[in-house]
Coordinates of C-alpha atoms and ligand atoms in Angstrom, one line a residue:
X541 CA -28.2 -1.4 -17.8
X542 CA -25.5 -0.5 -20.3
X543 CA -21.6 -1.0 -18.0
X544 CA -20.0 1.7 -19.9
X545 CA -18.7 4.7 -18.0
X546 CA -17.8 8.0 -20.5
X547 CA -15.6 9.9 -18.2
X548 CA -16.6 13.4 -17.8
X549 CA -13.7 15.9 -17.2
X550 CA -14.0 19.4 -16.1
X551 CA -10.1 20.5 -15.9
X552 CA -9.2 23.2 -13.8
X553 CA -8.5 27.2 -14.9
X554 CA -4.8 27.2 -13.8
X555 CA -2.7 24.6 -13.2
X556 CA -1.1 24.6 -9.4
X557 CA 2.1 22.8 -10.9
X558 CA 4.3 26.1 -11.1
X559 CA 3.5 27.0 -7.7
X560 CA 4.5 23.7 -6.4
X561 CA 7.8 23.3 -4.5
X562 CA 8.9 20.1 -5.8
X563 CA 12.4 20.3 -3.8
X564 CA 10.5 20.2 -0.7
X565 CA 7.5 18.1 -0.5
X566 CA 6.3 16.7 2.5
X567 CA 4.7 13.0 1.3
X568 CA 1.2 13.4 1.1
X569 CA 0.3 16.8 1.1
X570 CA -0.1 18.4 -2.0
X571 CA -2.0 16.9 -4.3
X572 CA -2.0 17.3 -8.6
X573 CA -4.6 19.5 -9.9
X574 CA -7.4 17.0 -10.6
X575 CA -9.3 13.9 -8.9
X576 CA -12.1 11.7 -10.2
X577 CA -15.0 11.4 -8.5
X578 CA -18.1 8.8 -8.7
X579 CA -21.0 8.4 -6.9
X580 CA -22.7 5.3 -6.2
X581 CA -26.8 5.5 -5.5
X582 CA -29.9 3.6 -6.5
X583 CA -28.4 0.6 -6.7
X584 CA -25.9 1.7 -9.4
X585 CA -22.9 3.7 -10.5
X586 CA -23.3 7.1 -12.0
X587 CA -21.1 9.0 -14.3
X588 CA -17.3 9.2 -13.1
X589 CA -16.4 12.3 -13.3
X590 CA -12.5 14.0 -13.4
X591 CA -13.0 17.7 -11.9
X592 CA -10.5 19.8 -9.7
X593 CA -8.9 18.8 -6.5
X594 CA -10.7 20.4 -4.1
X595 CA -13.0 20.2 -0.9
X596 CA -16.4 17.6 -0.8
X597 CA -19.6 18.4 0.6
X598 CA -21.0 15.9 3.0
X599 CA -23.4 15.9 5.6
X600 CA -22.3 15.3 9.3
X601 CA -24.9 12.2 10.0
X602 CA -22.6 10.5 6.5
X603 CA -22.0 7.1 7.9
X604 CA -18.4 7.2 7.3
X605 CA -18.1 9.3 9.8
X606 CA -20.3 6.9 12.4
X607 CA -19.4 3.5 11.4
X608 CA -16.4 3.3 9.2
X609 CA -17.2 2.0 5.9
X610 CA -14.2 3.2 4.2
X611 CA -11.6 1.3 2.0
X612 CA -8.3 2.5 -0.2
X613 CA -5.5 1.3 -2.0
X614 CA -2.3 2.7 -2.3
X615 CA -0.4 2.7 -5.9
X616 CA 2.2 4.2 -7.7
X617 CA 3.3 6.1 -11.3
X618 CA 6.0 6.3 -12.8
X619 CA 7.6 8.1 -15.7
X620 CA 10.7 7.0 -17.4
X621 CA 14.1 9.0 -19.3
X622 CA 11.7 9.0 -22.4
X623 CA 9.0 10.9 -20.4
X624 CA 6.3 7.7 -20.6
X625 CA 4.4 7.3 -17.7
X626 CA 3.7 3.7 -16.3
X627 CA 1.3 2.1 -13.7
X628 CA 2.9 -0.9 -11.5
X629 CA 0.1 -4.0 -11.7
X630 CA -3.1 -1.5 -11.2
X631 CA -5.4 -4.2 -12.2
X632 CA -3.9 -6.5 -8.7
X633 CA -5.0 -3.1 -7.1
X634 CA -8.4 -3.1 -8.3
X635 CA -9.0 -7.0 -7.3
X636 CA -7.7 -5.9 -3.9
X637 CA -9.9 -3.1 -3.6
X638 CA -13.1 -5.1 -4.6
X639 CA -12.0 -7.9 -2.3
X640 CA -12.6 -4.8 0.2
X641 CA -15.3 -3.5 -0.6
X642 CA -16.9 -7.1 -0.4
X643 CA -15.6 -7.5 3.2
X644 CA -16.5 -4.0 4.1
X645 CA -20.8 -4.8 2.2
X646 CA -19.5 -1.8 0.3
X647 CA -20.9 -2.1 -4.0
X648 CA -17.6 -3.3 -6.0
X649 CA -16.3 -0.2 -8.5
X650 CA -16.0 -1.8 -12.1
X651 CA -12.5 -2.1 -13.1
X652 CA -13.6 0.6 -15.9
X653 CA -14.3 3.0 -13.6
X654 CA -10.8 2.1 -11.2
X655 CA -8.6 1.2 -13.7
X656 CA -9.4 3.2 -17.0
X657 CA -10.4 6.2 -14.4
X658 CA -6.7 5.8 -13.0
X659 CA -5.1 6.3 -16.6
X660 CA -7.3 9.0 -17.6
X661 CA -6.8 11.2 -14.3
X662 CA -2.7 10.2 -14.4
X663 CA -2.7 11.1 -18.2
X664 CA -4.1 14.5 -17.7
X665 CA -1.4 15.2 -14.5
X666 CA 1.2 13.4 -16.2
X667 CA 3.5 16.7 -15.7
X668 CA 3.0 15.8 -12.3
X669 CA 4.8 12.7 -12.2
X670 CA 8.9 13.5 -12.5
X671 CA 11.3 10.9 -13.6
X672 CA 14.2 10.7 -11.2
X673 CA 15.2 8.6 -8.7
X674 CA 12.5 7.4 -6.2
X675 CA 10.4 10.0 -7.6
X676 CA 6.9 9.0 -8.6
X677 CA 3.0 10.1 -8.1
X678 CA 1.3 8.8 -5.4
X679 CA -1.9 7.2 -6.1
X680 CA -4.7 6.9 -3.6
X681 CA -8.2 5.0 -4.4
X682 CA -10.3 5.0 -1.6
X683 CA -14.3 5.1 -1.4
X684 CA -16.6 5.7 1.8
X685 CA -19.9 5.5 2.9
X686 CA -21.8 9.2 2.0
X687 CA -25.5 8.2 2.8
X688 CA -26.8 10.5 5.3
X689 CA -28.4 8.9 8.8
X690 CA -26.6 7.5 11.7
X691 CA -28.9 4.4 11.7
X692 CA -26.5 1.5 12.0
X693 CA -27.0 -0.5 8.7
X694 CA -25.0 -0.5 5.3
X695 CA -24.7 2.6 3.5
X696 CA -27.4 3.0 0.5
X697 CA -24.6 5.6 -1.1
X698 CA -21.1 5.9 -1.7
X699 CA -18.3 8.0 -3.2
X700 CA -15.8 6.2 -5.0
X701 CA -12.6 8.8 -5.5
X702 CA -8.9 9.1 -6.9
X703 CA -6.8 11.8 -5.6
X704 CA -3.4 12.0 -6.5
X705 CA 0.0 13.1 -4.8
X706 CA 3.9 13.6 -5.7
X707 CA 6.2 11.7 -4.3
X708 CA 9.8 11.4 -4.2
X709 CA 12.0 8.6 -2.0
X710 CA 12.4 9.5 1.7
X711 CA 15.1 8.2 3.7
X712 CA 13.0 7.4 7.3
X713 CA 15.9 7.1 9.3
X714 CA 16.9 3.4 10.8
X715 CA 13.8 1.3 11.3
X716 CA 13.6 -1.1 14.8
X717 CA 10.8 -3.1 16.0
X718 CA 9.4 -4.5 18.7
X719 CA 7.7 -7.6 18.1
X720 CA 3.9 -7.6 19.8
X721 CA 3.2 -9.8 22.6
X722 CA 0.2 -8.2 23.8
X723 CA -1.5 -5.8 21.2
X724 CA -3.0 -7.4 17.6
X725 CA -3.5 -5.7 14.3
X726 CA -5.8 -8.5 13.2
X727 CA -8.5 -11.4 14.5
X728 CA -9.3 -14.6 12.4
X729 CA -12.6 -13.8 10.7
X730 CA -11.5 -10.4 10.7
X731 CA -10.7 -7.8 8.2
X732 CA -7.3 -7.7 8.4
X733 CA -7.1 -8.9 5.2
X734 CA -8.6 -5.7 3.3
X735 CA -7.5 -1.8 3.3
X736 CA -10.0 -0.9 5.8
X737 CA -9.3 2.4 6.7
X738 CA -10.1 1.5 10.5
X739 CA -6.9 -1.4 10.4
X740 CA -4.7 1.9 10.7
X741 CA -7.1 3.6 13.4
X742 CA -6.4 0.6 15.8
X743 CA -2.8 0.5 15.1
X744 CA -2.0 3.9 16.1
X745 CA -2.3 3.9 19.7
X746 CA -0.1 0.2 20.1
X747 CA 2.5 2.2 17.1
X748 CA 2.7 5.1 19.9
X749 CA 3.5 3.6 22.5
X750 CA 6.2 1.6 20.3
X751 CA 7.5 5.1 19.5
X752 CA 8.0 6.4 22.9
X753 CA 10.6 3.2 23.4
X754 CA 12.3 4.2 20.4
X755 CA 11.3 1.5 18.0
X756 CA 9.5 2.6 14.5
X757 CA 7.6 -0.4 14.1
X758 CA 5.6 -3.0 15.3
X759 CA 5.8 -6.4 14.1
X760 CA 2.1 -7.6 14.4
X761 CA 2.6 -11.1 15.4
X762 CA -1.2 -13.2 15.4
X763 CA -4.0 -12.5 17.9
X764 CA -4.6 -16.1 19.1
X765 CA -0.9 -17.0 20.1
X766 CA 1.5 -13.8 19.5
X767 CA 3.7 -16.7 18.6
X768 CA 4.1 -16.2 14.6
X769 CA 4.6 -13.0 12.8
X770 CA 2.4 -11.9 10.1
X771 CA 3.0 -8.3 9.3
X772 CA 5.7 -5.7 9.7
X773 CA 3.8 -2.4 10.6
X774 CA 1.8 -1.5 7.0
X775 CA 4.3 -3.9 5.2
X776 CA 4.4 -7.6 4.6
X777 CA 7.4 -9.1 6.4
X778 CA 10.2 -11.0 4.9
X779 CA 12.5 -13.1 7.3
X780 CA 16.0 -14.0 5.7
X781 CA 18.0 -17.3 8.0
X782 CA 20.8 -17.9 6.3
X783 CA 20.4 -18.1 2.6
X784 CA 16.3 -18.8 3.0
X785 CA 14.1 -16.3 2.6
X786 CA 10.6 -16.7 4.5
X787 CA 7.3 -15.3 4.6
X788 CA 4.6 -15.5 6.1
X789 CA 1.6 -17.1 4.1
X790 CA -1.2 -14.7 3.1
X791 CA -4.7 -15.7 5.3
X792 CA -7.8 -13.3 6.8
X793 CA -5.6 -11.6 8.8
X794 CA -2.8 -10.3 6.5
X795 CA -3.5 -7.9 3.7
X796 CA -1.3 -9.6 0.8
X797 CA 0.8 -6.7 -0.8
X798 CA 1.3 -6.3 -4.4
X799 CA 4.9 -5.8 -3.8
X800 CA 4.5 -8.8 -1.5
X801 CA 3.9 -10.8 -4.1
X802 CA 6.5 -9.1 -7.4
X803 CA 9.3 -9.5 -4.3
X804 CA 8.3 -13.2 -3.9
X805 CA 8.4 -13.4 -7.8
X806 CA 11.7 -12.0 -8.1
X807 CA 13.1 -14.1 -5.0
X808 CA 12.4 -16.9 -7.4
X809 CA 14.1 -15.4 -10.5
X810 CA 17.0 -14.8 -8.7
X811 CA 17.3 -18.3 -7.8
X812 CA 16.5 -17.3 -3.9
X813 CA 15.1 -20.2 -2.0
X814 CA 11.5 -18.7 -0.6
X815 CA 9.2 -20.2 1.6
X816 CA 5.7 -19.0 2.3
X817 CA 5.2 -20.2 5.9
X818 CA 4.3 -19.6 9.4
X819 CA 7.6 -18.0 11.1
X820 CA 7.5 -18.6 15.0
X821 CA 8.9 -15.4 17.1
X822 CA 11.4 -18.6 18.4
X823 CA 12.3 -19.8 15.2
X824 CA 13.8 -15.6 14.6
X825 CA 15.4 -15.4 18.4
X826 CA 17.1 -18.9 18.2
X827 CA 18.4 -18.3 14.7
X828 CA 19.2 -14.4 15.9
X829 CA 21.1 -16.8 18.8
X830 CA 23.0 -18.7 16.1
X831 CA 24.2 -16.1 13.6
X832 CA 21.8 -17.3 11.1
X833 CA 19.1 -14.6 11.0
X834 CA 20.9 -12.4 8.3
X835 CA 17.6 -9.6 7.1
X836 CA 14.3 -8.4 8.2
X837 CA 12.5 -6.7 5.9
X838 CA 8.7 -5.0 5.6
X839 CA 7.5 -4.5 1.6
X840 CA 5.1 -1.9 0.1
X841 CA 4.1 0.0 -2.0
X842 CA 5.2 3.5 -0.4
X843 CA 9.0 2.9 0.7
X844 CA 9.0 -0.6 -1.8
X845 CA 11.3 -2.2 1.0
X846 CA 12.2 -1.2 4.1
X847 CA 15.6 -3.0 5.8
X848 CA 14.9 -3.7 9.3
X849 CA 17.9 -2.9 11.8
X850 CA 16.8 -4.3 14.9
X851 CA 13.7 -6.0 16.9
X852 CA 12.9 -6.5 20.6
X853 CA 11.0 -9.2 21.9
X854 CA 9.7 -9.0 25.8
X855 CA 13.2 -9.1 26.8
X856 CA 15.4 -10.0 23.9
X857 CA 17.0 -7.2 22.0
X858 CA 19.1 -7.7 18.9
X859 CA 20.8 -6.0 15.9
X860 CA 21.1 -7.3 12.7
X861 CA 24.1 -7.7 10.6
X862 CA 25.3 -4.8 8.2
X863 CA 25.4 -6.5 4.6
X864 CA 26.9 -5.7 1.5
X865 CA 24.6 -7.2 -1.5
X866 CA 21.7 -7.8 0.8
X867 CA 19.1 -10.0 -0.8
X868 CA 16.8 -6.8 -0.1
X869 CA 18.7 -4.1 -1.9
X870 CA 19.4 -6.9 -4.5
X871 CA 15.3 -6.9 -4.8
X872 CA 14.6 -3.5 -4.0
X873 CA 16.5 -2.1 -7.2
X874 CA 15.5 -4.7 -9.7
X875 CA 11.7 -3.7 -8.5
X876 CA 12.6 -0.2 -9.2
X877 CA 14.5 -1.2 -12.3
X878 CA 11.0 -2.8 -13.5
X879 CA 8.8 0.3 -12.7
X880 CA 11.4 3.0 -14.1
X881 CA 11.0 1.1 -17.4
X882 CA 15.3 0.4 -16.7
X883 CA 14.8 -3.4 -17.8
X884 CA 12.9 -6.0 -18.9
X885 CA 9.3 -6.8 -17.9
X886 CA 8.9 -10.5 -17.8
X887 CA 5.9 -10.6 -16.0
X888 CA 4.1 -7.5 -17.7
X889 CA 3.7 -5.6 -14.4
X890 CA 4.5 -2.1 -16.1
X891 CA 0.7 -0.5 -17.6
X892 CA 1.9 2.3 -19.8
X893 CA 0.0 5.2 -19.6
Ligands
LIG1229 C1 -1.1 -1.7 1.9 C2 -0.6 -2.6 2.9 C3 0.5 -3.5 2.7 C4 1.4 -3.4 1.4 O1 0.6 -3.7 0.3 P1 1.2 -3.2 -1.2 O2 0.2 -3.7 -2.1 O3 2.5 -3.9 -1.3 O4 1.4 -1.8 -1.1 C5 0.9 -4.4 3.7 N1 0.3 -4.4 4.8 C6 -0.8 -3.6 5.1 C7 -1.4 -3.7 6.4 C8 -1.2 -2.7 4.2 O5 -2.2 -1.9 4.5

């Protein structure tokens, strides 16, 4: 067997771009005019192929629908004042993705297929990325289980697809947690660590009843103890006491964000003392106690980093400080810097299209 994959594109008739409203999008509903779409059976991946956005057949008894093999990623493009367009570190996405599919005994998509099917689809809807600030194209991987039969075994087919969405940078209003105590997001020996579509499923309900108290977020703190946090809603977490920023360390049950890592990075650049360690829900409320616990933040990909204004713990309510120079809008605008093609690229995280 031969691992090359020659793209097949069937573009569309008309282009939906004219009749799009960018002024007022709603994040994650319209979508460019083309996907890619590849089908995995007989042991082996067929022919990608890049066709119109539009509905998929599948039968009811598909076992996505029964047992939840389904993985994503979530990605970004970017176009610059020259009108280039730029992918942030796809090839960390594609890992990631893999590493999910493993966990999930879904087959692994060549990174010819993910990565080279990224470009190609992004190139020919590159008029629907916009350069401006905290505009981009949304990018969303994401493969499931299409073998029909509700027999409870590993799919023998799946689809691997690439839809694609515009996005612009919403404002969501002040963020506040409330650190879990009861409710997990995660076990050890779990799958916490990959996008399995099903993580989100179970955090709804515990997110809910988080909303009807007022607070945004959860902070998922770990199953066995609720004594250390690990992840702020669908972000990483990022703990600032005094001039220290902390972490916690990536393990089964946290799924280690690209952005994760490039803030970590430029922590270091900046000189910022980072630790990447266990952070007790004490170590937060004493130093919260003591004036030391200056920013809470969650990182990813959609919102890049989210400034956290206030958490509640069983009893214990606090509000954070109002900062000027933050270390997280410090962070936050040299990331965007980076992707907008604004500055330098030290660590080659920019893919041009
Ligand atoms: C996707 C995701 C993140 C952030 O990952 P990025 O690669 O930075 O977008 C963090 N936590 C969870 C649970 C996620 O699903």
């Amino acid at each position: 067997m031969t691992d090359t994959y020659e793209i097949v594109v069937e573009p569309i008739q008309t282009s939906k771009l004219a009749s799009t409203d960018f002024d007022n999008l709603t994040f994650g509903k319209s979508f460019t005019d083309h996907m890619l779409e590849c089908t995995w059976k007989d042991g082996k991946w067929q022919r990608p192929v890049i066709k119109p956005y539009g509905p998929i057949m599948m039968e009811p008894s598909a076992k996505v629908f029964h047992y939840g093999q389904a993985i994503f990623e979530g990605m970004k493009a970017f176009k610059d004042a020259t009108g280039e367009v730029f992918l942030f570190r796809p090839e960390d996405n594609c890992k990631r993705f893999n590493e999910s599919a493993k966990r999930l005994a879904m087959p692994e998509v060549p990174r010819e297929i993910f990565v080279e099917g990224l470009k190609q689809l992004v190139n020919l809807d590159k008029d629907w990325v916009r350069y401006g600030e905290g505009l981009s194209l949304y990018l969303r991987p994401f493969m499931i289980a299409s073998e029909n039969g509700v027999a409870a075994a590993p799919s023998t087919e799946y689809k691997f697809m690439i839809v694609m969405s515009p996005a612009f940078a919403y404002y969501k209003g002040d963020v506040r947690v409330i650190i879990a105590s009861d409710f997990s997001r995660a076990a050890d020996g779990g799958v916490g660590y990959a996008k399995a579509a099903g993580n989100y499923a179970a955090s709804f309900y515990p997110n809910n009843l988080a909303l009807k108290e007022g607070y945004q977020q959860i902070i998922w703190t770990d199953a066995a103890t609720h004594n250390y946090i690990e992840e702020a809603g669908t972000m990483n977490i990022f703990v600032r006491i005094g001039d220290k920023l902390l972490t916690a360390p990536s393990n089964d049950r946290i799924l280690n964000g690209v952005t994760r890592r490039s803030v970590m990075q430029l922590a270091k650049d900046k000189g910022i003392t980072i630790e990447e360690r266990r952070i007790s829900v004490q170590e937060i409320i004493d130093a919260a106690n003591n004036d030391e616990l200056m920013e809470i933040f969650g990182s990813g990909t959609a919102a890049v980093i989210v400034p956290i204004k206030g958490f509640k713990h069983k009893e214990f309510v606090h509000e954070l400080p109002v900062l000027e120079n933050s270390y997280a809008s410090q962070i936050k605008e040299h990331l965007k810097d980076i992707q907008y093609n604004r500055v330098e690229d030290p660590h080659g995280w920019r893919v041009q299209i």
